[in-house]
Coordinates of N, CA and C in Angstrom, one line a residue:
Q1 N 60.9 108.2 60.6 CA 61.6 108.5 61.8 C 60.6 108.9 62.9
V2 N 60.8 108.4 64.1 CA 59.9 108.7 65.2 C 60.3 110.0 65.8
Q3 N 59.3 110.9 66.0 CA 59.5 112.2 66.6 C 58.4 112.5 67.6
L4 N 58.7 113.1 68.7 CA 57.7 113.6 69.7 C 58.0 115.0 70.0
V5 N 56.9 115.8 70.0 CA 57.0 117.2 70.3 C 56.0 117.6 71.4
E6 N 56.5 118.1 72.5 CA 55.7 118.5 73.6 C 55.4 119.9 73.5
S7 N 54.2 120.3 74.1 CA 53.8 121.7 74.1 C 52.8 121.9 75.3
G8 N 52.6 123.1 75.7 CA 51.6 123.4 76.7 C 52.1 123.7 78.1
G9 N 53.4 123.7 78.3 CA 54.0 124.0 79.6 C 53.8 125.5 79.9
G10 N 54.2 125.9 81.1 CA 54.1 127.3 81.5 C 54.2 127.5 83.0
L11 N 53.9 128.7 83.4 CA 53.9 129.1 84.8 C 52.5 129.2 85.3
V12 N 52.2 128.5 86.4 CA 50.8 128.5 86.9 C 50.9 128.6 88.5
Q13 N 49.9 129.1 89.1 CA 49.9 129.1 90.6 C 49.4 127.8 91.1
A14 N 49.8 127.5 92.3 CA 49.4 126.3 93.0 C 47.8 126.2 92.9
G15 N 47.3 125.0 92.7 CA 45.9 124.9 92.5 C 45.4 125.0 91.1
G16 N 46.2 125.5 90.2 CA 45.8 125.7 88.9 C 45.9 124.5 88.0
S17 N 45.7 124.7 86.7 CA 45.7 123.6 85.8 C 46.5 123.9 84.5
L18 N 47.0 122.9 83.9 CA 47.7 123.0 82.6 C 47.4 121.7 81.8
R19 N 47.4 121.9 80.5 CA 47.2 120.7 79.6 C 48.4 120.6 78.7
L20 N 49.1 119.5 78.8 CA 50.3 119.3 78.0 C 49.9 118.4 76.8
S21 N 50.5 118.7 75.7 CA 50.2 117.8 74.5 C 51.5 117.3 73.9
C22 N 51.4 116.1 73.4 CA 52.6 115.4 72.8 C 52.2 115.0 71.4
A23 N 52.7 115.6 70.4 CA 52.5 115.3 69.0 C 53.5 114.2 68.6
V24 N 52.9 113.1 68.1 CA 53.8 112.0 67.7 C 53.8 111.8 66.2
S25 N 54.9 111.6 65.6 CA 55.0 111.2 64.2 C 55.9 110.1 64.0
G26 N 55.7 109.3 62.9 CA 56.5 108.2 62.6 C 56.1 106.9 63.2
I27 N 55.1 106.9 64.1 CA 54.6 105.7 64.8 C 53.2 106.1 65.2
S28 N 52.3 105.1 65.2 CA 50.9 105.4 65.6 C 50.8 105.2 67.1
T29 N 50.1 106.1 67.8 CA 49.9 106.1 69.2 C 48.9 104.9 69.5
S30 N 48.3 104.4 68.5 CA 47.3 103.3 68.8 C 48.0 101.9 69.0
I31 N 49.3 101.8 68.7 CA 49.9 100.5 68.8 C 51.1 100.5 69.8
K32 N 51.3 101.7 70.4 CA 52.5 101.7 71.3 C 52.0 102.4 72.6
T33 N 52.7 102.1 73.7 CA 52.5 102.8 75.0 C 53.3 104.1 74.9
I34 N 52.5 105.2 75.2 CA 53.1 106.5 75.3 C 53.1 106.9 76.7
G35 N 54.3 107.4 77.2 CA 54.4 107.8 78.6 C 54.8 109.3 78.7
W36 N 54.3 109.9 79.8 CA 54.7 111.2 80.2 C 55.6 111.0 81.4
Y37 N 56.8 111.7 81.3 CA 57.8 111.6 82.4 C 58.1 113.1 82.8
R38 N 58.7 113.2 83.9 CA 59.1 114.5 84.4 C 60.4 114.4 85.1
Q39 N 61.2 115.5 85.0 CA 62.5 115.6 85.7 C 62.6 117.0 86.4
A40 N 62.7 116.9 87.7 CA 62.9 118.2 88.5 C 64.4 118.3 88.6
P41 N 64.8 119.6 88.9 CA 66.3 119.8 89.1 C 66.9 118.9 90.2
G42 N 68.0 118.3 89.9 CA 68.6 117.4 90.9 C 68.0 116.1 91.1
K43 N 66.9 115.8 90.4 CA 66.2 114.5 90.6 C 66.2 113.7 89.4
Q44 N 66.0 112.4 89.6 CA 65.9 111.5 88.4 C 64.6 111.7 87.7
R45 N 64.6 111.3 86.4 CA 63.4 111.4 85.6 C 62.5 110.3 86.1
E46 N 61.2 110.6 86.2 CA 60.2 109.7 86.7 C 59.0 109.6 85.8
L47 N 58.4 108.4 85.8 CA 57.2 108.2 85.1 C 56.0 108.9 85.8
V48 N 55.2 109.7 85.0 CA 54.1 110.4 85.6 C 52.8 109.6 85.2
A49 N 52.7 109.3 83.9 CA 51.5 108.6 83.5 C 51.8 107.9 82.1
A50 N 51.1 106.9 81.8 CA 51.3 106.2 80.5 C 49.9 105.7 80.0
I51 N 49.8 105.6 78.7 CA 48.6 105.0 78.1 C 49.0 103.9 77.1
G52 N 48.4 102.8 77.2 CA 48.8 101.6 76.4 C 48.0 101.6 75.1
P53 N 48.3 100.7 74.2 CA 47.6 100.5 72.9 C 46.1 100.3 73.1
G54 N 45.7 99.6 74.1 CA 44.3 99.3 74.3 C 43.6 100.4 75.1
G55 N 44.3 101.4 75.5 CA 43.7 102.5 76.2 C 43.9 102.4 77.7
S56 N 44.6 101.4 78.2 CA 44.8 101.3 79.6 C 45.7 102.4 80.1
T57 N 45.6 102.8 81.3 CA 46.4 103.9 81.8 C 47.0 103.5 83.2
N58 N 48.1 104.1 83.5 CA 48.6 104.0 84.8 C 49.3 105.3 85.2
Y59 N 49.3 105.6 86.5 CA 49.7 106.9 87.0 C 50.7 106.7 88.2
A60 N 51.6 107.6 88.4 CA 52.4 107.7 89.6 C 51.4 108.0 90.8
D61 N 51.7 107.5 91.9 CA 50.8 107.7 93.1 C 50.7 109.2 93.4
S62 N 51.8 109.9 93.1 CA 51.8 111.4 93.5 C 50.8 112.2 92.6
V63 N 50.4 111.7 91.5 CA 49.5 112.4 90.6 C 48.1 111.8 90.4
K64 N 47.9 110.7 91.0 CA 46.6 110.0 90.8 C 45.5 111.0 91.3
D65 N 44.4 111.0 90.6 CA 43.2 111.8 90.9 C 43.4 113.3 90.6
R66 N 44.6 113.6 90.1 CA 44.9 115.0 89.7 C 45.2 115.1 88.2
F67 N 45.9 114.1 87.7 CA 46.3 114.2 86.3 C 45.5 113.1 85.5
T68 N 45.3 113.4 84.3 CA 44.6 112.5 83.4 C 45.3 112.4 82.0
I69 N 45.7 111.2 81.6 CA 46.3 111.1 80.3 C 45.3 110.6 79.3
S70 N 45.3 111.1 78.1 CA 44.3 110.8 77.1 C 45.0 110.8 75.7
R71 N 44.3 110.1 74.8 CA 44.9 109.9 73.5 C 43.9 110.3 72.4
D72 N 44.4 111.0 71.3 CA 43.6 111.2 70.2 C 44.3 110.5 69.0
I73 N 43.7 109.3 68.6 CA 44.4 108.5 67.6 C 44.4 109.2 66.3
L74 N 43.3 109.9 65.9 CA 43.3 110.5 64.6 C 44.3 111.6 64.5
K75 N 44.5 112.4 65.6 CA 45.5 113.4 65.6 C 46.9 112.9 65.9
N76 N 46.9 111.6 66.4 CA 48.2 111.0 66.8 C 48.9 111.8 67.9
M77 N 48.1 112.2 68.9 CA 48.6 113.0 70.0 C 48.2 112.4 71.4
V78 N 49.0 112.6 72.4 CA 48.7 112.2 73.7 C 48.8 113.4 74.6
D79 N 47.7 113.7 75.4 CA 47.6 114.8 76.2 C 47.7 114.4 77.7
L80 N 48.2 115.4 78.5 CA 48.2 115.2 80.0 C 47.5 116.4 80.6
Q81 N 46.3 116.1 81.1 CA 45.6 117.2 81.8 C 46.0 117.2 83.3
M82 N 46.5 118.3 83.7 CA 47.1 118.4 85.1 C 46.2 119.4 85.9
N83 N 45.6 118.9 86.9 CA 44.7 119.8 87.8 C 45.3 119.8 89.2
S84 N 44.8 120.8 89.9 CA 45.3 120.9 91.3 C 46.8 120.8 91.5
L85 N 47.5 121.6 90.6 CA 48.9 121.6 90.6 C 49.5 122.0 91.9
K86 N 50.7 121.4 92.2 CA 51.4 121.7 93.4 C 52.8 122.2 93.1
P87 N 53.4 122.9 93.9 CA 54.8 123.3 93.6 C 55.8 122.2 93.3
E88 N 55.5 121.0 94.0 CA 56.3 119.9 93.7 C 56.1 119.2 92.3
D89 N 55.1 119.7 91.6 CA 55.0 119.2 90.2 C 55.9 120.0 89.3
T90 N 56.6 121.0 89.8 CA 57.5 121.7 88.9 C 58.6 120.8 88.4
A91 N 58.7 120.8 87.0 CA 59.7 120.0 86.4 C 59.6 120.2 84.9
V92 N 60.6 119.6 84.2 CA 60.5 119.5 82.7 C 59.7 118.2 82.4
Y93 N 58.7 118.3 81.6 CA 57.9 117.2 81.3 C 58.2 116.7 79.9
Y94 N 58.4 115.4 79.7 CA 58.8 114.7 78.5 C 57.8 113.6 78.1
C95 N 57.5 113.5 76.8 CA 56.8 112.3 76.4 C 57.8 111.3 75.8
N96 N 57.4 110.0 75.8 CA 58.3 109.0 75.5 C 57.6 107.8 74.8
V97 N 58.3 107.2 73.9 CA 57.7 105.9 73.3 C 58.9 105.0 73.1
K98 N 58.7 103.7 73.3 CA 59.7 102.7 73.1 C 59.3 101.9 71.8
V99 N 60.2 101.9 70.8 CA 60.0 101.2 69.6 C 61.2 100.2 69.4
G100 N 60.9 99.0 69.5 CA 61.9 98.0 69.4 C 62.9 98.2 70.6
W101 N 64.2 98.3 70.3 CA 65.1 98.6 71.4 C 65.4 100.0 71.6
N102 N 64.7 100.9 70.9 CA 65.0 102.3 71.0 C 63.9 103.1 71.8
Y103 N 64.4 104.0 72.6 CA 63.5 104.9 73.3 C 63.6 106.3 72.7
Y104 N 62.5 106.9 72.4 CA 62.4 108.2 71.8 C 61.8 109.2 72.8
W105 N 62.4 110.3 72.8 CA 62.0 111.4 73.7 C 61.8 112.7 73.0
G106 N 60.8 113.5 73.5 CA 60.7 114.8 73.0 C 61.7 115.8 73.6
Q107 N 61.6 117.0 73.3 CA 62.6 118.0 73.8 C 62.2 118.5 75.2
G108 N 61.0 118.2 75.6 CA 60.5 118.6 76.9 C 59.8 119.9 77.0
T109 N 59.0 120.1 78.0 CA 58.3 121.4 78.2 C 58.3 121.7 79.7
Q110 N 58.6 122.9 80.0 CA 58.8 123.3 81.4 C 57.4 123.6 82.0
V111 N 57.2 123.0 83.2 CA 56.1 123.4 84.0 C 56.6 123.9 85.3
T112 N 56.1 125.1 85.7 CA 56.5 125.7 86.9 C 55.3 126.1 87.7
V113 N 55.2 125.6 88.9 CA 54.0 125.9 89.8 C 54.5 126.7 90.9
S114 N 54.0 127.9 91.0 CA 54.4 128.8 92.1 C 53.4 128.7 93.3
S115 N 54.0 128.8 94.5 CA 53.2 128.7 95.7 C 52.5 130.0 96.1

């Protein structure tokens, strides 16, 4: 069974950094695209960053040059390093994988950036 567990969220001041981790079980991160999404109150869930099986990455324009997604295949984890955080980055962050017709999500981790 595929499971994803996020960790690393918290409260940080604007300009600060956080590192989120997504522990994946039931599927190898080396063969699937893993995405980090976020959802702010009253807003739709949006893609923040994703990493493909070959290591290719893509980012939302709003986080380019500030966030970095990376993968540890041995640990089967995908991290999101977030630098220069802004209040508008405040959201619940989720990791995601699509397997066949199914989308799997973690429980989410709250990131709050104070101004």
